PDB file of C-alpha atoms in Angstrom:
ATOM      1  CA  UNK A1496     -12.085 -29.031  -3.215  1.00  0.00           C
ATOM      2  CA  UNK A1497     -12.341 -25.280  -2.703  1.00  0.00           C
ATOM      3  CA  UNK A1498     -10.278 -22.689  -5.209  1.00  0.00           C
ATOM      4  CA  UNK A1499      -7.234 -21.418  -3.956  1.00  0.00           C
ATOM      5  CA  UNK A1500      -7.826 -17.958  -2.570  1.00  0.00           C
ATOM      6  CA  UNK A1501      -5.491 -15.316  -4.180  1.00  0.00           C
ATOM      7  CA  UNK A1502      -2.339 -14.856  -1.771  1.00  0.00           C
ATOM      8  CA  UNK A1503      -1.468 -11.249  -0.996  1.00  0.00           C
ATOM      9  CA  UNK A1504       1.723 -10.657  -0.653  1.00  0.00           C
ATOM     10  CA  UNK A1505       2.300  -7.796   1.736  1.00  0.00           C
ATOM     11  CA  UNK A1506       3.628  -5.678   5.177  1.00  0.00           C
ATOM     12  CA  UNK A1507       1.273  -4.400   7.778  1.00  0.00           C
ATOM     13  CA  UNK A1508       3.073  -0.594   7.709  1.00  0.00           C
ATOM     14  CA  UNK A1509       3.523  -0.338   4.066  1.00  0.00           C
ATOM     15  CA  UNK A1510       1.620   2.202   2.387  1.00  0.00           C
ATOM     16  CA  UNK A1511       1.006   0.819  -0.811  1.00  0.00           C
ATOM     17  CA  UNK A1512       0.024  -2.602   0.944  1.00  0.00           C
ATOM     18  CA  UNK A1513      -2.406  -0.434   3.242  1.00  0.00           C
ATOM     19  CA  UNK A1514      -4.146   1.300   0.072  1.00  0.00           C
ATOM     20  CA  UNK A1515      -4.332  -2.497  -2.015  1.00  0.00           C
ATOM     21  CA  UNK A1516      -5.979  -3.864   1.008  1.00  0.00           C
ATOM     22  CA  UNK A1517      -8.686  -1.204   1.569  1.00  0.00           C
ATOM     23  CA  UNK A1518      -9.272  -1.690  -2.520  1.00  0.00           C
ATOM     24  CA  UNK A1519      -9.828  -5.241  -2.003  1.00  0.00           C
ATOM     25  CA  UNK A1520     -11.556  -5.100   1.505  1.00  0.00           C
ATOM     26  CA  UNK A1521     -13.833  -2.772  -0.040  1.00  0.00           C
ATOM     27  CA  UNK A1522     -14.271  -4.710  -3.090  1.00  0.00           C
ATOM     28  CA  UNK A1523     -15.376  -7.720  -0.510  1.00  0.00           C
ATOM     29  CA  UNK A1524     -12.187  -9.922  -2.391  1.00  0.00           C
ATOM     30  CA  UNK A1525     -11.077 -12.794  -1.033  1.00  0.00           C
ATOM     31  CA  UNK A1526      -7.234 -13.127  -0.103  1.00  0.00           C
ATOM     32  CA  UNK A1527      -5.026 -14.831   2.087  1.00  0.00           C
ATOM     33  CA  UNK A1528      -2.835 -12.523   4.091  1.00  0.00           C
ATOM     34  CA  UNK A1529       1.282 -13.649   3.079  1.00  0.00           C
ATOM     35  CA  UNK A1530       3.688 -11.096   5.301  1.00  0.00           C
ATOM     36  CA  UNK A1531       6.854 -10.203   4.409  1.00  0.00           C
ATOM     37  CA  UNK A1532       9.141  -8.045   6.846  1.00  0.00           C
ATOM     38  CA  UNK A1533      10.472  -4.986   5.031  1.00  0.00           C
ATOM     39  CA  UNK A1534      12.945  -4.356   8.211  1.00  0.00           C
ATOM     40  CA  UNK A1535      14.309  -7.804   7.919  1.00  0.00           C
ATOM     41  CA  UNK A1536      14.412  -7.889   4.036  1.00  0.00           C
ATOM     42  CA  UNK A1537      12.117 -11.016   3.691  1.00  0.00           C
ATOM     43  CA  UNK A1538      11.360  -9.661   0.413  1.00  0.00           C
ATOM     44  CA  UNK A1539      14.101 -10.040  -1.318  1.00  0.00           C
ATOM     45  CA  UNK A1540      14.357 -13.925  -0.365  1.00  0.00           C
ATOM     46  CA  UNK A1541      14.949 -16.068  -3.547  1.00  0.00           C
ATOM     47  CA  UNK A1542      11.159 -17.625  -3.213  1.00  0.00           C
ATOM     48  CA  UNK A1543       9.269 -14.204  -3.566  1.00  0.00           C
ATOM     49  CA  UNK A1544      12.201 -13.310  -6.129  1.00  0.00           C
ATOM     50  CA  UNK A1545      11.237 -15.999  -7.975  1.00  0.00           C
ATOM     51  CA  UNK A1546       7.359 -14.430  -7.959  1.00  0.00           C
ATOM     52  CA  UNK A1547       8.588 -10.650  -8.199  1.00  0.00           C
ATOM     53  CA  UNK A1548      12.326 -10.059  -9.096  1.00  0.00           C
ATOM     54  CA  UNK A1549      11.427  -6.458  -7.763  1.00  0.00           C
ATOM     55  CA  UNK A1550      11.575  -7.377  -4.546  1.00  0.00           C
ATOM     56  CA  UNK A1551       8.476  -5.347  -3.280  1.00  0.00           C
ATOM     57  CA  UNK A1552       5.320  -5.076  -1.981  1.00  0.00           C
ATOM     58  CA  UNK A1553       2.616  -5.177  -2.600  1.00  0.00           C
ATOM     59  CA  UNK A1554       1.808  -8.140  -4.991  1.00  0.00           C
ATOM     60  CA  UNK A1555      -1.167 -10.278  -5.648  1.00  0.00           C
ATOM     61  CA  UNK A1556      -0.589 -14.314  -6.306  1.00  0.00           C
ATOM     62  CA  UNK A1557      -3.970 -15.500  -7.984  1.00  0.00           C
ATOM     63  CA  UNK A1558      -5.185 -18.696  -7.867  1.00  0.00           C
ATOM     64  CA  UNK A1559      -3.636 -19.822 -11.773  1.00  0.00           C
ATOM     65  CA  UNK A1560      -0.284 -18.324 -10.348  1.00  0.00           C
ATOM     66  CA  UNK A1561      -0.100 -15.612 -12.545  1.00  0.00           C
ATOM     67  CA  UNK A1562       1.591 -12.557  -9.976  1.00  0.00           C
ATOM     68  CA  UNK A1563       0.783  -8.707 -10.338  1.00  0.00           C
ATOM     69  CA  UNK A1564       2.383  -6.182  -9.076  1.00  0.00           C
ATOM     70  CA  UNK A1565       2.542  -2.519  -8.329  1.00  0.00           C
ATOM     71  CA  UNK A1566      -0.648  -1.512  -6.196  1.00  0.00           C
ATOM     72  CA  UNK A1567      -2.347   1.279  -8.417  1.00  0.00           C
ATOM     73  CA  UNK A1568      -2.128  -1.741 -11.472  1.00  0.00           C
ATOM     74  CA  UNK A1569      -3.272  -4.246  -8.876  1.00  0.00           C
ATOM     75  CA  UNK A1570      -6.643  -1.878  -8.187  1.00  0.00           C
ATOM     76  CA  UNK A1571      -6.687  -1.065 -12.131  1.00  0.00           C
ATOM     77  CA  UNK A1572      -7.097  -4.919 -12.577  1.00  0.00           C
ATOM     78  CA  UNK A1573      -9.288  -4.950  -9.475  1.00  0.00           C
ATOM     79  CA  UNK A1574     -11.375  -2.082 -10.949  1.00  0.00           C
ATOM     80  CA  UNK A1575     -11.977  -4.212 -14.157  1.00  0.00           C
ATOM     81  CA  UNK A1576     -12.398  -7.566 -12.950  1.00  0.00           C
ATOM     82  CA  UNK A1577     -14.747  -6.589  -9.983  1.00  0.00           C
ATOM     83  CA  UNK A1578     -16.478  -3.807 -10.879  1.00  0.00           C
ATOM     84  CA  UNK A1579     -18.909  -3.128  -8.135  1.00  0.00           C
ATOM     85  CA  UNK A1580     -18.702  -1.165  -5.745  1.00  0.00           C
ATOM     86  CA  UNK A1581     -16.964   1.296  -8.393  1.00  0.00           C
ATOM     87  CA  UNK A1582     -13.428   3.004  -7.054  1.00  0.00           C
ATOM     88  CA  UNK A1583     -13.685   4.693 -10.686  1.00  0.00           C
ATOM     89  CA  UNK A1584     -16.464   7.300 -11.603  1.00  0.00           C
ATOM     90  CA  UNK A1585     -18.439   6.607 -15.359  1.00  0.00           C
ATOM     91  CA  UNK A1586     -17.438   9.153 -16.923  1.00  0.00           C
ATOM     92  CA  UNK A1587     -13.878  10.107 -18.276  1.00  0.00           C
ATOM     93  CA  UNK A1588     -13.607  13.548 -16.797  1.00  0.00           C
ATOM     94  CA  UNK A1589     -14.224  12.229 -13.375  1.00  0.00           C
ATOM     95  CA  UNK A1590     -12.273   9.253 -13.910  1.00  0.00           C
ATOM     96  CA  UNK A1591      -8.775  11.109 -15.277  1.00  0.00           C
ATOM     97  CA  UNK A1592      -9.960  13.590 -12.143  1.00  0.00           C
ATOM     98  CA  UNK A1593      -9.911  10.957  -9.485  1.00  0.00           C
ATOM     99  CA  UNK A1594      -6.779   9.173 -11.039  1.00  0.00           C
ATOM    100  CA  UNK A1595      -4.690  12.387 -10.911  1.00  0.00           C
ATOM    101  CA  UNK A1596      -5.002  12.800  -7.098  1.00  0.00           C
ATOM    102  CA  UNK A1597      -4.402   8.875  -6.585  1.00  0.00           C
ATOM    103  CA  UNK A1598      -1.282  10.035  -8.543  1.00  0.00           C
ATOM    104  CA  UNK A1599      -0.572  13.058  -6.375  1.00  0.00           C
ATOM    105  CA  UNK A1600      -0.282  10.832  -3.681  1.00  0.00           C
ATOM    106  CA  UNK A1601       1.289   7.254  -5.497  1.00  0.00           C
ATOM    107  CA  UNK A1602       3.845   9.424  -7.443  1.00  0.00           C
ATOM    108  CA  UNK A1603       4.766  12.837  -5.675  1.00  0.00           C
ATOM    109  CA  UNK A1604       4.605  12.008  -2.077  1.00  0.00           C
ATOM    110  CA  UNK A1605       5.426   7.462  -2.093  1.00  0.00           C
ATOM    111  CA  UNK A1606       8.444   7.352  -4.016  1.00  0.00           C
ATOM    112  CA  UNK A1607      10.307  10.029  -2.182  1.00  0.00           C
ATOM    113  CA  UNK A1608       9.897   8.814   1.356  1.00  0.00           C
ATOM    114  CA  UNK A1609       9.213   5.021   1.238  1.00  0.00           C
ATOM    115  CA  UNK A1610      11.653   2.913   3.435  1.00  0.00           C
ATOM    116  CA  UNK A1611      14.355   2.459   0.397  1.00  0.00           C
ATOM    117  CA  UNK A1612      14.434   5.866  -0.019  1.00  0.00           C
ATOM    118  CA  UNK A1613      14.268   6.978   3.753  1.00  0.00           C
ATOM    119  CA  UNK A1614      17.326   4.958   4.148  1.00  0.00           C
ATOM    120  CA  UNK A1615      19.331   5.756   1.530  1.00  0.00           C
ATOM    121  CA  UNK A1616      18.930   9.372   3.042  1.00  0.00           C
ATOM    122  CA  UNK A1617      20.616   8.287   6.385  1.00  0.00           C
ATOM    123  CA  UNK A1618      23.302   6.416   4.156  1.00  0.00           C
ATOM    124  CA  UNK A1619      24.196  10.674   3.173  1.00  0.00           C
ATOM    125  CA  UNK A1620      24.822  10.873   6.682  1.00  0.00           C
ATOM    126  CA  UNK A1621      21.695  12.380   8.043  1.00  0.00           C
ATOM    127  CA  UNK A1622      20.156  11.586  11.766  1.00  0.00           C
ATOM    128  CA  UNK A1623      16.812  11.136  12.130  1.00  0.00           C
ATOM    129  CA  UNK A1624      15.826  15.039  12.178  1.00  0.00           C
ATOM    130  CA  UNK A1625      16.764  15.162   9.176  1.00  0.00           C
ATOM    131  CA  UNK A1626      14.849  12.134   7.510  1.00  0.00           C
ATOM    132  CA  UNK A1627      12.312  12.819   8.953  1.00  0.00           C
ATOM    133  CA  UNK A1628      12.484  16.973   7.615  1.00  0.00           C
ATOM    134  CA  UNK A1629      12.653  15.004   4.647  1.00  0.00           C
ATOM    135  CA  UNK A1630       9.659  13.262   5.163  1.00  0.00           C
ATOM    136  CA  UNK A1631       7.750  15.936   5.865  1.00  0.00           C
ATOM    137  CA  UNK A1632       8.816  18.169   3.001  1.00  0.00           C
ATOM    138  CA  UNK A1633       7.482  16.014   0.389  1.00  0.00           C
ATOM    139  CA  UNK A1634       4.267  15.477   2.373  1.00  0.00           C
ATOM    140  CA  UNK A1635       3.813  19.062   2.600  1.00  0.00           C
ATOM    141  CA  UNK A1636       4.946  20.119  -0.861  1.00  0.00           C
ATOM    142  CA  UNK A1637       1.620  17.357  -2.038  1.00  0.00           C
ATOM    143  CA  UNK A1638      -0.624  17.530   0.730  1.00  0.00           C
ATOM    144  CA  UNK A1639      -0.621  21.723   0.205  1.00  0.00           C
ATOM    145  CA  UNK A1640      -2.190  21.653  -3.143  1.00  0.00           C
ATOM    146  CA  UNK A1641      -4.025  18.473  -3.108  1.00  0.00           C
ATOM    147  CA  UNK A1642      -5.839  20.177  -0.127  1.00  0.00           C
ATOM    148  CA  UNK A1643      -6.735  23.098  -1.798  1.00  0.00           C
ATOM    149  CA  UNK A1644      -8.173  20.768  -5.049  1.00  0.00           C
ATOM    150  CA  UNK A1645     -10.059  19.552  -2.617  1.00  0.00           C
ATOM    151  CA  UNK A1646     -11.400  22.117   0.016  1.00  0.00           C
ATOM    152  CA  UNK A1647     -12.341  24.015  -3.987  1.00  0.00           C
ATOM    153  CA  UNK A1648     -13.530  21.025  -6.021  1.00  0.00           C
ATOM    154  CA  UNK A1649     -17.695  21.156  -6.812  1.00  0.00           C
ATOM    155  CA  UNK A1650     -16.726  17.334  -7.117  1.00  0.00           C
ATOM    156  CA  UNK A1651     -15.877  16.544  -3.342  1.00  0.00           C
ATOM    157  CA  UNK A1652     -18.533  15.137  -1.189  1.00  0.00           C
ATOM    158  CA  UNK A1653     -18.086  13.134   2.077  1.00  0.00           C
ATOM    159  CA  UNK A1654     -14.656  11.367   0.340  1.00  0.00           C
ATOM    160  CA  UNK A1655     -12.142  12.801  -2.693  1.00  0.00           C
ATOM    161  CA  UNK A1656     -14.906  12.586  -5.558  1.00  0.00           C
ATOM    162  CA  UNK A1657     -18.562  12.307  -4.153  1.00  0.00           C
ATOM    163  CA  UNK A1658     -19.825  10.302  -1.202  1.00  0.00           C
ATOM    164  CA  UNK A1659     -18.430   7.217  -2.022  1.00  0.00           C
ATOM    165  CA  UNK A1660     -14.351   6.059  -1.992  1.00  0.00           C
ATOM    166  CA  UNK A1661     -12.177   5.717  -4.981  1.00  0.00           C
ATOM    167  CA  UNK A1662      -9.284   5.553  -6.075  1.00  0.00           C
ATOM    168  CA  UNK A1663      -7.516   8.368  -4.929  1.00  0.00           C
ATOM    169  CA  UNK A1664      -9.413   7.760  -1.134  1.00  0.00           C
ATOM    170  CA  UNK A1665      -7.898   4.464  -1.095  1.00  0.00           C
ATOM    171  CA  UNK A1666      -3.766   6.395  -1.370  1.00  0.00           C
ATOM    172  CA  UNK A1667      -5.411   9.246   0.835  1.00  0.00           C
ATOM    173  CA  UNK A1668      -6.140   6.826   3.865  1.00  0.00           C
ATOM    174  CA  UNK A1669      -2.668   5.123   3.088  1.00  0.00           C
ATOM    175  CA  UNK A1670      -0.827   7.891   3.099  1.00  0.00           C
ATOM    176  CA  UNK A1671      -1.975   9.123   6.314  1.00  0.00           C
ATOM    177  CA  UNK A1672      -0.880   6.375   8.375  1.00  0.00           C
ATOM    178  CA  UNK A1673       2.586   6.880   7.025  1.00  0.00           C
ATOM    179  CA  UNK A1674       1.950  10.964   8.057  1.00  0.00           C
ATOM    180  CA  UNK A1675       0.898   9.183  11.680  1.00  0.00           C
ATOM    181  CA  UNK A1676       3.728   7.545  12.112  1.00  0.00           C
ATOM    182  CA  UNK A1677       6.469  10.344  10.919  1.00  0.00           C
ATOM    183  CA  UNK A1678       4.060  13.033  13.054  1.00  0.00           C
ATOM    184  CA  UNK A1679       2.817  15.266   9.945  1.00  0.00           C
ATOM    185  CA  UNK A1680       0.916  17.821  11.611  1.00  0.00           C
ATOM    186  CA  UNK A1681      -1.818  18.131   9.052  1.00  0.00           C
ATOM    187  CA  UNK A1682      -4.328  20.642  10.682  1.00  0.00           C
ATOM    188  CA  UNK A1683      -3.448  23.027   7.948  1.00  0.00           C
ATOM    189  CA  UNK A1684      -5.751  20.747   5.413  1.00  0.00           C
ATOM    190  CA  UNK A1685      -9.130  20.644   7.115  1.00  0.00           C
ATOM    191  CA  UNK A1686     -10.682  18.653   3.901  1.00  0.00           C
ATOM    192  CA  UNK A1687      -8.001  16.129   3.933  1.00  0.00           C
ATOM    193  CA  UNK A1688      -8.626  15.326   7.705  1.00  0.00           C
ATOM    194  CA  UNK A1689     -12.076  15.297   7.360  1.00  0.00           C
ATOM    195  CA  UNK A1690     -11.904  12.935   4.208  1.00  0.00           C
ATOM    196  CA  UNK A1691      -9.549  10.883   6.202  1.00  0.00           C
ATOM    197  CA  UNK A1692     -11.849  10.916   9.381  1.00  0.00           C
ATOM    198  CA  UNK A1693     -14.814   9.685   7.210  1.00  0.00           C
ATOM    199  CA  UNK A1694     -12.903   6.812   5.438  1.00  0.00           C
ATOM    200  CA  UNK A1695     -11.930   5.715   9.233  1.00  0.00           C
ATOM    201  CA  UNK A1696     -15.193   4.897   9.972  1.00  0.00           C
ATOM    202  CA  UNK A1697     -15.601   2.065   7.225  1.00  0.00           C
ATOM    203  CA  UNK A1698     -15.548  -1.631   8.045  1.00  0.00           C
ATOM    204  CA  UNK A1699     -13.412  -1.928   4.919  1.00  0.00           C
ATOM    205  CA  UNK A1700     -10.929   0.455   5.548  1.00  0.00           C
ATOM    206  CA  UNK A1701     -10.381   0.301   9.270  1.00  0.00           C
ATOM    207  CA  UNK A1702      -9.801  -3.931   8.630  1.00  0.00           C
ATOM    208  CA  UNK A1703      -7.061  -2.694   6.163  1.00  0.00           C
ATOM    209  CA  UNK A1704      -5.273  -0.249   8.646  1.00  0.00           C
ATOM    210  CA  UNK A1705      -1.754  -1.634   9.449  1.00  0.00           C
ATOM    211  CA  UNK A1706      -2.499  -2.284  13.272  1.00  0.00           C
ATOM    212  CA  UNK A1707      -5.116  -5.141  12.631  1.00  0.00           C
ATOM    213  CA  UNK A1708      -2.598  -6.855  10.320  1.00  0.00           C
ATOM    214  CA  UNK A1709      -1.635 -10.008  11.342  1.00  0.00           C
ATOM    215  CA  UNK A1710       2.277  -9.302  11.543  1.00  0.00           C
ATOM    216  CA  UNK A1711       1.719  -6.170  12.449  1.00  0.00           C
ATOM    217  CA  UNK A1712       4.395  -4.620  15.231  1.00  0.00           C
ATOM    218  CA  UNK A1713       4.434  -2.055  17.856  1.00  0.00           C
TER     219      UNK A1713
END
């Protein structure tokens, strides 16, 4: 009898759940796809409670049952327990580098315009002008300097660190789906686009964009 694969726990639009699954796509790990509708709050059914009393996505089920959760600890565990191809650089420098603009991204721009968030805004009363001028604030007040670390940086190649992803390409290509959708005009960051463009182009990442997801909605 074959090993149960590790059961992903995930929506097609969500941003964290897009970044996990170009980790693991490009990683070439082995998952079954398990969707759960933000819009409809499947999450927060008592049988993924009962694996995640958070409530969110993503999370990764492995085979023993053991659950883990948040997606930059997910691809920290991936990162350790897969090791090739690397999403890390060797060295420390380039390592703390590559985690800060994962972190530019994960912390400064995710947690103040995911869908809990964006709809606790409208709860204050505003239409949706204003959530998404929200949106688009703390996209710009990121994306601004991030850009310029980048466009600067003796470090970037064809993707954030060098010419192969990492880390912080993984929240990069994430994030821009979410700019996509809200219409972020980003032609004022010419490196991000073009990082974005070349990440677009891999196998890996373009199976993890939320349109080839199996639940995935108009």
């Amino acid at each position: 009898m074959s090993e149960q694969k590790p059961l992903l726990h995930n929506y097609f639009r969500s941003s964290t759940s897009i970044r996990l699954r170009a980790a693991l796509n490009y990683k070439g790990f082995d998952y079954e796809y398990v969707a759960h509708n933000l819009r409809t709050n499947d999450n927060f059914k008592p049988e993924y409670l009962a694996k995640n009393p958070a409530g969110l996505v993503p999370a990764l089920e492995l085979a023993d049952g053991t659950v883990l959760t948040q997606s930059l600890a997910i691809i920290e565990w991936l990162e350790e327990t897969h090791p090739n191809p690397p999403l890390l650089p060797s060295d420390p420098v380039g390592r703390a580098q590559v985690r800060s603009m994962a972190y530019m991204i994960a912390c400064e721009i995710h947690p103040l315009n995911n869908l809990r968030v964006l709809e606790q805004v409208r709860s204050y009363g505003q239409d949706e002008a204003g959530v998404t001028a929200w949106f688009h604030k703390w996209v710009h007040t990121t994306f601004a300097p991030l850009e310029q670390i980048l466009a600067t940086s003796p470090n970037t190649g064809t993707y954030c660190y060098g010419d192969t992803p990492t880390m912080a390409d993984v929240c990069l290509f994430a994030q821009m789906f979410n700019n996509q959708r809200f219409k972020v005009d980003t032609s004022a960051y010419p490196t991000i686009e073009r990082i974005f463009a070349a990440l677009s182009q891999l196998e890996s990442f373009q199976q993890a964009a939320p349109a080839k997801q199996p639940d995935a909605v108009a």
